[in-house]
Amino acid sequence: MTFSASEIRQEFPALARVIHGKPLAYLDSGASAQRHISVIEAVNDYERNYHANVHRGVHTLSEEATALYEGARARIVKFLGAKSSREIIFTRGTTEAINLVAQSYARPLLKINDEILITHLEHHANIVPWQMVCEQTGAKLVVVPMDSQGEIHLEAAIALMGSRTRMFACAHVSNALGTVLPIQKLVEAAKARGITTLIDGAQAIAHFPVNVQALGCDFYVFSGHKMFAPTGTGVLYGREALLESMPPWQGGGDMILTVSFTKTTYNGLPNKFEAGTPNISGVIGLGAAVDFLNGLDRAAAHAHETALLDHATDRLRKIPGLEFIGTATNKASLVSFLVKGVHPHDLGTVLNDEGIAIRAGHHCAMPVMEYFKVPATARASFAFYNTLEEIDRLGGAIEHAVKIFS
Ligand code: C6P
């Protein structure tokens, strides 16, 4: 297998767009990655030829749709190194997966003054569901501090893992800072203390292989749209024994075996957690994204992303008045920064005029912004389809913006 960014990007139709007369430089894959052609075609093929409801019909189309949908689940099992399809629940995304665990796993378990441990750099999706369950149960949210580089230290986390800690939930990679957390060690420390672990893999899954058994975590969650698959898809991996012990989250079709007005019995895993008609076409697209990633030399793709990150760091560092927010030693695929005299939103607008797409804002990580005492940052996030030339264009366009606003 060989890897070439300039070749692979031909397989992402949206990357051929011209914006304001300039070739699109899409540097916002952290928000949502572009769709690979095989994903678009798999969804198209399903919609044209196989659409029917799943798990319900005896007719050919329903059987075919079910086979495609369950085929995608089988792909995810292998992709994550899970033990069986009973451990893979399809959700609308990372957010829904965390809410499911908060409500179905944590809520029945938590007692007054129990603790849920998260870190300071979490996305709101890994803060608010825990706050909600704390309000419902009288449990407390405890936060592992972050240092000025945007790093989370194992010792700081261990210091807060006490006899009342029931759950440790943290990001694999920070979306606002790019920090890669020492997940393996954090999970080991939590496990050694009998604490259940959830890893938010939203910003990791597209960038490096994840093996949930090697990690040893109890739950691992991510969104399809950040790994080149459709929006409205996501995965909750959960250890079978835990998922088995959890009550259903939502009630409705497909999650039951029998219903009467006096008693309902629930379906087994994974259907117990997939009430209602699912996002069939999206999940089939997610399966196609897995095939695409499996066909890629992922080590080479990751090496290219590291080269992009290094080049961006070197190039942007040369811009007077530019300050990086998030300077962890181990970072993945994004740079977050401020430019003196230019508000991040204005910068985003000027860059858009140059055909360059970045994200400006708080990145749904307001506690991170509060820590660095900034309302927002500009963020350029990369995928393996980006090129060094695009980074050079970013550097030039920021310098242009500085001139406009000075
Ligand atoms: N971050 C970003 O631009 P959903 O919206 O459910 O697909 O993913 C939520 C989520 C959870 N955790 C992390 C670490 C994330 O990065 C995200 C989504 C996007 O950074 C949109 S705010």
Tab-separated table of C-alpha atoms and ligand atoms in Angstrom:
chain	number	residue	atom	x	y	z
A	1	MET	CA	0.000	0.000	0.000
A	2	THR	CA	1.249	3.472	-0.801
A	3	PHE	CA	-0.123	6.770	0.398
A	4	SER	CA	-0.304	10.010	-1.526
A	5	ALA	CA	-2.325	12.976	-0.260
A	6	SER	CA	-2.637	14.478	-3.734
A	7	GLU	CA	-4.029	11.203	-5.066
A	8	ILE	CA	-6.318	10.404	-2.169
A	9	ARG	CA	-7.924	13.843	-2.241
A	10	GLN	CA	-9.234	13.093	-5.749
A	11	GLU	CA	-11.526	10.579	-4.046
A	12	PHE	CA	-13.270	13.309	-2.036
A	13	PRO	CA	-15.526	15.195	-4.488
A	14	ALA	CA	-16.122	18.234	-2.259
A	15	LEU	CA	-12.390	18.976	-2.137
A	16	ALA	CA	-12.561	19.928	-5.837
A	17	ARG	CA	-14.782	22.934	-5.049
A	18	VAL	CA	-13.692	26.438	-5.935
A	19	ILE	CA	-14.618	29.054	-3.314
A	20	HIS	CA	-14.470	32.772	-4.217
A	21	GLY	CA	-12.431	31.851	-7.259
A	22	LYS	CA	-9.824	29.901	-5.247
A	23	PRO	CA	-9.418	26.151	-4.814
A	24	LEU	CA	-10.986	25.072	-1.547
A	25	ALA	CA	-8.485	24.428	1.247
A	26	TYR	CA	-10.649	22.495	3.682
A	27	LEU	CA	-9.041	22.867	7.106
A	28	ASP	CA	-12.124	22.076	9.177
A	29	SER	CA	-12.155	18.280	9.301
A	30	GLY	CA	-12.253	18.419	13.111
A	31	ALA	CA	-15.765	19.853	12.818
A	32	SER	CA	-16.762	17.409	10.085
A	33	ALA	CA	-14.613	15.511	7.615
A	34	GLN	CA	-15.458	15.355	3.918
A	35	ARG	CA	-17.131	12.277	2.460
A	36	HIS	CA	-15.151	9.671	0.596
A	37	ILE	CA	-16.602	8.734	-2.791
A	38	SER	CA	-17.181	5.141	-1.663
A	39	VAL	CA	-19.359	6.448	1.190
A	40	ILE	CA	-21.402	8.594	-1.182
A	41	GLU	CA	-21.805	5.664	-3.570
A	42	ALA	CA	-22.770	3.178	-0.857
A	43	VAL	CA	-25.490	5.543	0.399
A	44	ASN	CA	-26.637	6.231	-3.159
A	45	ASP	CA	-26.762	2.531	-4.037
A	46	TYR	CA	-28.767	1.763	-0.918
A	47	GLU	CA	-31.230	4.614	-1.503
A	48	ARG	CA	-31.740	3.633	-5.154
A	49	ASN	CA	-31.926	-0.117	-4.815
A	50	TYR	CA	-32.271	-1.510	-1.322
A	51	HIS	CA	-34.252	0.867	0.831
A	52	ALA	CA	-36.666	-0.792	3.246
A	53	ASN	CA	-36.982	-0.923	7.013
A	54	VAL	CA	-34.577	-3.210	8.860
A	55	HIS	CA	-35.229	-6.137	11.229
A	56	ARG	CA	-38.931	-6.063	10.372
A	57	GLY	CA	-39.852	-7.352	6.945
A	58	VAL	CA	-39.898	-10.821	5.439
A	59	HIS	CA	-39.606	-9.370	1.957
A	60	THR	CA	-36.422	-9.236	-0.096
A	61	LEU	CA	-35.717	-5.525	0.217
A	62	SER	CA	-36.022	-5.592	3.999
A	63	GLU	CA	-33.765	-8.624	4.215
A	64	GLU	CA	-31.199	-6.942	1.971
A	65	ALA	CA	-31.349	-3.669	3.914
A	66	THR	CA	-30.936	-5.623	7.164
A	67	ALA	CA	-27.929	-7.480	5.766
A	68	LEU	CA	-26.293	-4.194	4.732
A	69	TYR	CA	-27.041	-2.534	8.087
A	70	GLU	CA	-25.770	-5.503	10.110
A	71	GLY	CA	-22.816	-5.793	7.725
A	72	ALA	CA	-21.793	-2.314	8.802
A	73	ARG	CA	-21.981	-3.402	12.448
A	74	ALA	CA	-19.758	-6.402	11.720
A	75	ARG	CA	-17.227	-4.030	10.127
A	76	ILE	CA	-17.233	-1.795	13.231
A	77	VAL	CA	-16.679	-4.837	15.479
A	78	LYS	CA	-13.450	-5.626	13.607
A	79	PHE	CA	-12.435	-1.996	13.183
A	80	LEU	CA	-12.508	-1.433	16.959
A	81	GLY	CA	-11.310	-4.877	17.977
A	82	ALA	CA	-14.539	-5.466	19.938
A	83	LYS	CA	-15.546	-8.980	20.956
A	84	SER	CA	-18.918	-9.178	19.229
A	85	SER	CA	-21.714	-7.270	17.523
A	86	ARG	CA	-23.503	-7.244	20.879
A	87	GLU	CA	-20.999	-4.600	21.985
A	88	ILE	CA	-21.691	-2.147	19.151
A	89	ILE	CA	-24.652	0.216	19.457
A	90	PHE	CA	-25.421	2.633	16.630
A	91	THR	CA	-26.284	6.151	17.790
A	92	ARG	CA	-26.742	9.568	16.181
A	93	GLY	CA	-23.197	10.462	17.176
A	94	THR	CA	-20.808	10.972	20.069
A	95	THR	CA	-23.249	13.233	21.904
A	96	GLU	CA	-26.050	10.694	21.895
A	97	ALA	CA	-23.699	7.880	22.895
A	98	ILE	CA	-22.466	9.782	25.982
A	99	ASN	CA	-26.016	10.730	26.973
A	100	LEU	CA	-26.996	7.075	26.666
A	101	VAL	CA	-24.236	5.988	29.053
A	102	ALA	CA	-24.959	8.843	31.467
A	103	GLN	CA	-28.646	7.998	31.666
A	104	SER	CA	-28.657	4.245	31.326
A	105	TYR	CA	-25.391	3.265	33.039
A	106	ALA	CA	-24.581	6.056	35.483
A	107	ARG	CA	-27.989	7.284	36.600
A	108	PRO	CA	-29.239	4.023	38.167
A	109	LEU	CA	-25.878	3.489	39.849
A	110	LEU	CA	-25.087	6.901	41.325
A	111	LYS	CA	-25.810	7.833	44.920
A	112	ILE	CA	-25.541	11.190	46.701
A	113	ASN	CA	-21.889	12.358	46.904
A	114	ASP	CA	-20.650	9.750	44.436
A	115	GLU	CA	-18.253	11.315	41.932
A	116	ILE	CA	-17.844	11.466	38.182
A	117	LEU	CA	-14.370	12.462	37.085
A	118	ILE	CA	-13.791	14.296	33.803
A	119	THR	CA	-10.966	16.580	32.641
A	120	HIS	CA	-10.759	20.318	32.042
A	121	LEU	CA	-10.404	19.999	28.276
A	122	GLU	CA	-13.629	18.150	27.499
A	123	HIS	CA	-16.086	19.030	24.758
A	124	HIS	CA	-19.495	20.089	26.117
A	125	ALA	CA	-20.798	16.668	25.026
A	126	ASN	CA	-18.574	15.110	27.683
A	127	ILE	CA	-19.486	17.639	30.372
A	128	VAL	CA	-23.192	18.460	30.206
A	129	PRO	CA	-24.614	14.879	30.192
A	130	TRP	CA	-22.619	14.223	33.395
A	131	GLN	CA	-23.796	17.477	34.965
A	132	MET	CA	-27.366	16.480	34.159
A	133	VAL	CA	-26.965	13.085	35.791
A	134	CYS	CA	-25.337	14.754	38.817
A	135	GLU	CA	-28.391	17.004	39.174
A	136	GLN	CA	-30.628	13.955	38.950
A	137	THR	CA	-28.746	11.874	41.529
A	138	GLY	CA	-26.902	14.224	43.886
A	139	ALA	CA	-23.548	13.006	42.582
A	140	LYS	CA	-20.672	15.452	42.071
A	141	LEU	CA	-18.676	16.363	39.005
A	142	VAL	CA	-14.937	16.471	39.678
A	143	VAL	CA	-12.522	17.924	37.134
A	144	VAL	CA	-8.891	16.940	36.519
A	145	PRO	CA	-6.936	20.187	36.051
A	146	MET	CA	-5.071	21.035	32.861
A	147	ASP	CA	-1.699	22.762	32.617
A	148	SER	CA	-0.857	25.839	30.545
A	149	GLN	CA	0.214	23.701	27.584
A	150	GLY	CA	-3.209	22.073	27.553
A	151	GLU	CA	-1.950	18.770	28.947
A	152	ILE	CA	-3.638	16.423	31.394
A	153	HIS	CA	-1.253	14.599	33.708
A	154	LEU	CA	-1.726	11.059	34.913
A	155	GLU	CA	-0.714	11.967	38.480
A	156	ALA	CA	-3.306	14.766	38.613
A	157	ALA	CA	-6.014	12.334	37.498
A	158	ILE	CA	-4.912	9.627	39.925
A	159	ALA	CA	-4.966	12.148	42.787
A	160	LEU	CA	-8.686	12.630	42.137
A	161	MET	CA	-9.607	8.964	41.670
A	162	GLY	CA	-11.075	8.292	45.100
A	163	SER	CA	-13.270	5.734	46.778
A	164	ARG	CA	-16.347	7.673	45.621
A	165	THR	CA	-15.335	7.914	41.969
A	166	ARG	CA	-17.744	5.801	39.939
A	167	MET	CA	-16.887	6.947	36.455
A	168	PHE	CA	-13.952	8.481	34.611
A	169	ALA	CA	-14.830	10.051	31.243
A	170	CYS	CA	-12.301	11.831	29.053
A	171	ALA	CA	-11.410	12.747	25.514
A	172	HIS	CA	-8.902	10.703	23.547
A	173	VAL	CA	-7.926	13.898	21.675
A	174	SER	CA	-9.007	17.449	22.581
A	175	ASN	CA	-10.979	19.171	19.822
A	176	ALA	CA	-10.054	22.650	21.052
A	177	LEU	CA	-6.318	22.109	21.673
A	178	GLY	CA	-5.283	18.983	19.786
A	179	THR	CA	-3.832	17.394	22.955
A	180	VAL	CA	-3.590	13.593	22.791
A	181	LEU	CA	-4.337	12.310	26.279
A	182	PRO	CA	-2.363	9.432	27.870
A	183	ILE	CA	-5.446	7.278	27.512
A	184	GLN	CA	-3.869	3.878	28.043
A	185	LYS	CA	-2.379	4.891	31.387
A	186	LEU	CA	-5.476	6.778	32.489
A	187	VAL	CA	-7.680	3.760	31.761
A	188	GLU	CA	-5.243	1.434	33.575
A	189	ALA	CA	-5.248	3.716	36.635
A	190	ALA	CA	-9.045	3.924	36.686
A	191	LYS	CA	-9.433	0.184	36.184
A	192	ALA	CA	-7.016	-0.573	39.027
A	193	ARG	CA	-9.354	1.434	41.281
A	194	GLY	CA	-12.540	-0.207	40.017
A	195	ILE	CA	-13.669	2.941	38.174
A	196	THR	CA	-15.684	2.610	34.972
A	197	THR	CA	-14.165	4.400	31.970
A	198	LEU	CA	-15.616	6.167	28.947
A	199	ILE	CA	-13.383	7.517	26.204
A	200	ASP	CA	-14.677	10.200	23.836
A	201	GLY	CA	-12.952	9.238	20.604
A	202	ALA	CA	-14.626	11.862	18.381
A	203	GLN	CA	-11.301	13.487	17.443
A	204	ALA	CA	-9.217	10.320	17.462
A	205	ILE	CA	-11.033	7.791	15.341
A	206	ALA	CA	-10.109	9.318	11.964
A	207	HIS	CA	-6.464	9.782	12.881
A	208	PHE	CA	-5.168	6.525	14.290
A	209	PRO	CA	-6.326	2.941	14.806
A	210	VAL	CA	-8.194	2.268	18.040
A	211	ASN	CA	-8.424	-1.143	19.680
A	212	VAL	CA	-10.878	-1.141	22.548
A	213	GLN	CA	-9.657	-4.423	24.030
A	214	ALA	CA	-6.045	-3.264	24.051
A	215	LEU	CA	-7.183	0.013	25.635
A	216	GLY	CA	-9.239	-1.864	28.191
A	217	CYS	CA	-11.876	0.881	28.428
A	218	ASP	CA	-15.485	0.113	29.304
A	219	PHE	CA	-17.060	2.494	26.780
A	220	TYR	CA	-15.636	4.137	23.653
A	221	VAL	CA	-17.722	6.564	21.598
A	222	PHE	CA	-17.346	8.423	18.304
A	223	SER	CA	-19.225	10.073	15.429
A	224	GLY	CA	-19.340	8.839	11.838
A	225	HIS	CA	-19.128	12.299	10.293
A	226	LYS	CA	-15.608	12.873	11.605
A	227	MET	CA	-14.388	9.730	9.853
A	228	PHE	CA	-15.638	10.495	6.346
A	229	ALA	CA	-19.092	8.943	6.885
A	230	PRO	CA	-22.547	10.574	6.986
A	231	THR	CA	-23.817	12.820	9.774
A	232	GLY	CA	-26.368	11.367	12.162
A	233	THR	CA	-24.302	8.232	12.702
A	234	GLY	CA	-22.163	7.255	15.634
A	235	VAL	CA	-21.038	4.332	17.712
A	236	LEU	CA	-21.197	3.388	21.343
A	237	TYR	CA	-18.844	0.517	22.094
A	238	GLY	CA	-19.576	-0.966	25.498
A	239	ARG	CA	-18.280	-4.043	27.273
A	240	GLU	CA	-20.983	-6.647	26.906
A	241	ALA	CA	-21.391	-7.322	30.638
A	242	LEU	CA	-22.000	-3.625	31.285
A	243	LEU	CA	-24.412	-3.140	28.385
A	244	GLU	CA	-26.220	-6.286	29.484
A	245	SER	CA	-26.678	-4.878	32.988
A	246	MET	CA	-28.029	-1.521	31.761
A	247	PRO	CA	-31.730	-0.776	31.325
A	248	PRO	CA	-32.874	0.435	27.893
A	249	TRP	CA	-32.534	4.169	27.328
A	250	GLN	CA	-35.359	4.859	24.902
A	251	GLY	CA	-38.467	2.753	24.415
A	252	GLY	CA	-40.114	1.916	21.110
A	253	GLY	CA	-39.986	-0.451	18.179
A	254	ASP	CA	-37.114	-2.912	17.686
A	255	MET	CA	-35.946	-2.762	21.321
A	256	ILE	CA	-38.688	-5.100	22.572
A	257	LEU	CA	-39.477	-8.801	22.389
A	258	THR	CA	-43.079	-8.640	23.632
A	259	VAL	CA	-45.359	-5.783	24.616
A	260	SER	CA	-48.617	-5.871	26.485
A	261	PHE	CA	-50.264	-3.207	28.621
A	262	THR	CA	-49.131	-4.998	31.733
A	263	LYS	CA	-45.587	-5.986	30.818
A	264	THR	CA	-42.958	-5.458	28.164
A	265	THR	CA	-39.913	-7.647	27.682
A	266	TYR	CA	-36.823	-6.191	26.069
A	267	ASN	CA	-34.806	-7.329	23.115
A	268	GLY	CA	-31.214	-8.491	23.553
A	269	LEU	CA	-28.085	-6.575	22.645
A	270	PRO	CA	-27.541	-4.525	20.592
A	271	ASN	CA	-31.214	-3.952	19.648
A	272	LYS	CA	-32.137	-3.117	23.251
A	273	PHE	CA	-30.463	0.269	22.738
A	274	GLU	CA	-31.656	0.997	19.197
A	275	ALA	CA	-35.298	1.996	19.598
A	276	GLY	CA	-37.127	3.055	16.456
A	277	THR	CA	-36.128	3.000	12.804
A	278	PRO	CA	-32.408	3.776	12.674
A	279	ASN	CA	-30.378	5.866	10.222
A	280	ILE	CA	-30.058	2.940	7.821
A	281	SER	CA	-28.412	4.714	4.892
A	282	GLY	CA	-26.032	6.586	7.208
A	283	VAL	CA	-24.905	3.406	8.938
A	284	ILE	CA	-24.325	1.740	5.567
A	285	GLY	CA	-22.212	4.777	4.652
A	286	LEU	CA	-20.324	4.344	7.918
A	287	GLY	CA	-19.575	0.742	6.964
A	288	ALA	CA	-18.202	1.984	3.626
A	289	ALA	CA	-16.000	4.499	5.488
A	290	VAL	CA	-14.558	1.626	7.534
A	291	ASP	CA	-13.769	-0.291	4.341
A	292	PHE	CA	-12.091	2.805	2.942
A	293	LEU	CA	-9.958	3.303	6.067
A	294	ASN	CA	-9.056	-0.378	6.171
A	295	GLY	CA	-7.815	-0.103	2.593
A	296	LEU	CA	-5.555	2.790	3.501
A	297	ASP	CA	-1.992	2.628	4.781
A	298	ARG	CA	-3.009	4.200	8.065
A	299	ALA	CA	0.508	4.497	9.408
A	300	ALA	CA	1.521	6.455	6.305
A	301	ALA	CA	-1.638	8.576	6.485
A	302	HIS	CA	-0.885	9.367	10.123
A	303	ALA	CA	2.724	10.216	9.286
A	304	HIS	CA	1.433	12.649	6.664
A	305	GLU	CA	-0.921	14.246	9.211
A	306	THR	CA	1.991	14.633	11.604
A	307	ALA	CA	3.974	16.334	8.837
A	308	LEU	CA	1.020	18.688	8.261
A	309	LEU	CA	0.875	19.524	11.973
A	310	ASP	CA	4.633	20.112	12.194
A	311	HIS	CA	4.612	22.249	9.071
A	312	ALA	CA	1.643	24.307	10.318
A	313	THR	CA	3.343	24.828	13.681
A	314	ASP	CA	6.586	25.978	12.029
A	315	ARG	CA	4.894	28.166	9.417
A	316	LEU	CA	2.413	29.892	11.741
A	317	ARG	CA	5.037	30.415	14.443
A	318	LYS	CA	6.758	32.840	12.054
A	319	ILE	CA	3.737	35.166	12.013
A	320	PRO	CA	4.281	38.100	14.419
A	321	GLY	CA	1.464	38.345	16.975
A	322	LEU	CA	0.275	34.774	16.468
A	323	GLU	CA	-0.097	32.776	19.660
A	324	PHE	CA	-0.883	29.066	19.828
A	325	ILE	CA	-3.484	27.935	22.338
A	326	GLY	CA	-2.563	24.345	23.159
A	327	THR	CA	1.108	23.410	22.951
A	328	ALA	CA	1.049	19.862	24.292
A	329	THR	CA	4.014	17.650	23.435
A	330	ASN	CA	1.695	15.040	21.983
A	331	LYS	CA	-0.803	16.658	19.628
A	332	ALA	CA	-2.946	15.423	16.763
A	333	SER	CA	-3.997	17.107	13.586
A	334	LEU	CA	-5.005	20.610	14.571
A	335	VAL	CA	-3.721	24.022	15.563
A	336	SER	CA	-5.735	26.464	17.663
A	337	PHE	CA	-4.463	30.034	17.713
A	338	LEU	CA	-5.036	33.750	18.194
A	339	VAL	CA	-3.711	36.581	16.070
A	340	LYS	CA	-3.127	39.903	17.790
A	341	GLY	CA	-5.539	42.570	16.572
A	342	VAL	CA	-7.720	40.174	14.536
A	343	HIS	CA	-10.778	38.566	16.078
A	344	PRO	CA	-10.959	34.841	15.222
A	345	HIS	CA	-14.321	35.332	13.476
A	346	ASP	CA	-12.911	38.142	11.314
A	347	LEU	CA	-9.933	35.954	10.539
A	348	GLY	CA	-12.259	33.118	9.516
A	349	THR	CA	-14.102	35.474	7.165
A	350	VAL	CA	-10.928	36.793	5.534
A	351	LEU	CA	-9.621	33.235	5.091
A	352	ASN	CA	-12.931	32.186	3.546
A	353	ASP	CA	-12.467	34.918	0.923
A	354	GLU	CA	-9.232	33.089	0.074
A	355	GLY	CA	-11.032	29.752	-0.218
A	356	ILE	CA	-9.692	28.534	3.139
A	357	ALA	CA	-12.156	26.923	5.560
A	358	ILE	CA	-11.258	27.019	9.255
A	359	ARG	CA	-13.381	27.116	12.392
A	360	ALA	CA	-13.537	30.117	14.729
A	361	GLY	CA	-15.278	30.061	18.094
A	362	HIS	CA	-15.245	28.336	21.441
A	363	HIS	CA	-15.361	24.893	19.791
A	364	CYS	CA	-17.979	23.717	22.302
A	365	ALA	CA	-15.225	23.750	24.931
A	366	MET	CA	-16.018	26.888	26.933
A	367	PRO	CA	-14.074	25.770	30.056
A	368	VAL	CA	-10.943	25.583	27.869
A	369	MET	CA	-11.558	29.139	26.629
A	370	GLU	CA	-12.141	30.287	30.199
A	371	TYR	CA	-8.846	28.707	31.307
A	372	PHE	CA	-6.891	30.563	28.618
A	373	LYS	CA	-9.000	33.710	29.234
A	374	VAL	CA	-10.069	34.004	25.606
A	375	PRO	CA	-13.603	34.057	24.174
A	376	ALA	CA	-12.654	32.112	21.062
A	377	THR	CA	-9.785	30.787	18.964
A	378	ALA	CA	-9.184	30.158	15.283
A	379	ARG	CA	-8.691	26.469	14.561
A	380	ALA	CA	-7.262	24.774	11.498
A	381	SER	CA	-7.822	21.018	11.618
A	382	PHE	CA	-6.344	18.557	9.176
A	383	ALA	CA	-7.018	15.210	7.591
A	384	PHE	CA	-4.679	13.127	5.447
A	385	TYR	CA	-6.206	14.663	2.313
A	386	ASN	CA	-4.688	18.054	3.129
A	387	THR	CA	-1.427	19.189	1.617
A	388	LEU	CA	1.602	21.180	2.711
A	389	GLU	CA	0.688	23.765	0.054
A	390	GLU	CA	-2.649	24.322	1.746
A	391	ILE	CA	-0.804	25.047	4.990
A	392	ASP	CA	1.389	27.552	3.138
A	393	ARG	CA	-1.741	29.215	1.774
A	394	LEU	CA	-3.106	29.374	5.330
A	395	GLY	CA	0.083	31.083	6.522
A	396	GLY	CA	-0.001	33.622	3.677
A	397	ALA	CA	-3.700	34.351	4.181
A	398	ILE	CA	-3.232	34.978	7.921
A	399	GLU	CA	-0.438	37.448	7.120
A	400	HIS	CA	-2.777	39.131	4.633
A	401	ALA	CA	-5.483	39.382	7.345
A	402	VAL	CA	-2.985	40.946	9.765
A	403	LYS	CA	-2.228	43.656	7.173
A	404	ILE	CA	-5.949	44.344	6.589
A	405	PHE	CA	-6.647	44.809	10.284
A	406	SER	CA	-3.501	46.717	11.267
B	1	C6P	N1	-16.648	18.532	17.828
B	1	C6P	C1	-15.704	20.369	16.569
B	1	C6P	O1	-15.730	21.225	15.685
B	1	C6P	P1	-21.134	15.170	17.710
B	1	C6P	O2	-21.619	16.584	17.578
B	1	C6P	O3	-22.032	14.370	18.610
B	1	C6P	O4	-20.850	14.516	16.405
B	1	C6P	O5	-19.698	15.241	18.432
B	1	C6P	C2	-19.548	15.939	19.642
B	1	C6P	C3	-18.117	15.968	20.048
B	1	C6P	C4	-17.724	15.274	21.183
B	1	C6P	N2	-16.450	15.227	21.560
B	1	C6P	C5	-15.470	15.833	20.875
B	1	C6P	C6	-14.054	15.705	21.325
B	1	C6P	C7	-15.801	16.556	19.715
B	1	C6P	O6	-14.825	17.150	19.027
B	1	C6P	C8	-17.143	16.648	19.301
B	1	C6P	C9	-17.538	17.472	18.112
B	1	C6P	C10	-16.856	19.372	16.665
B	1	C6P	O7	-14.766	20.278	17.356
B	1	C6P	C11	-18.173	20.072	16.642
B	1	C6P	S1	-18.448	21.075	18.067
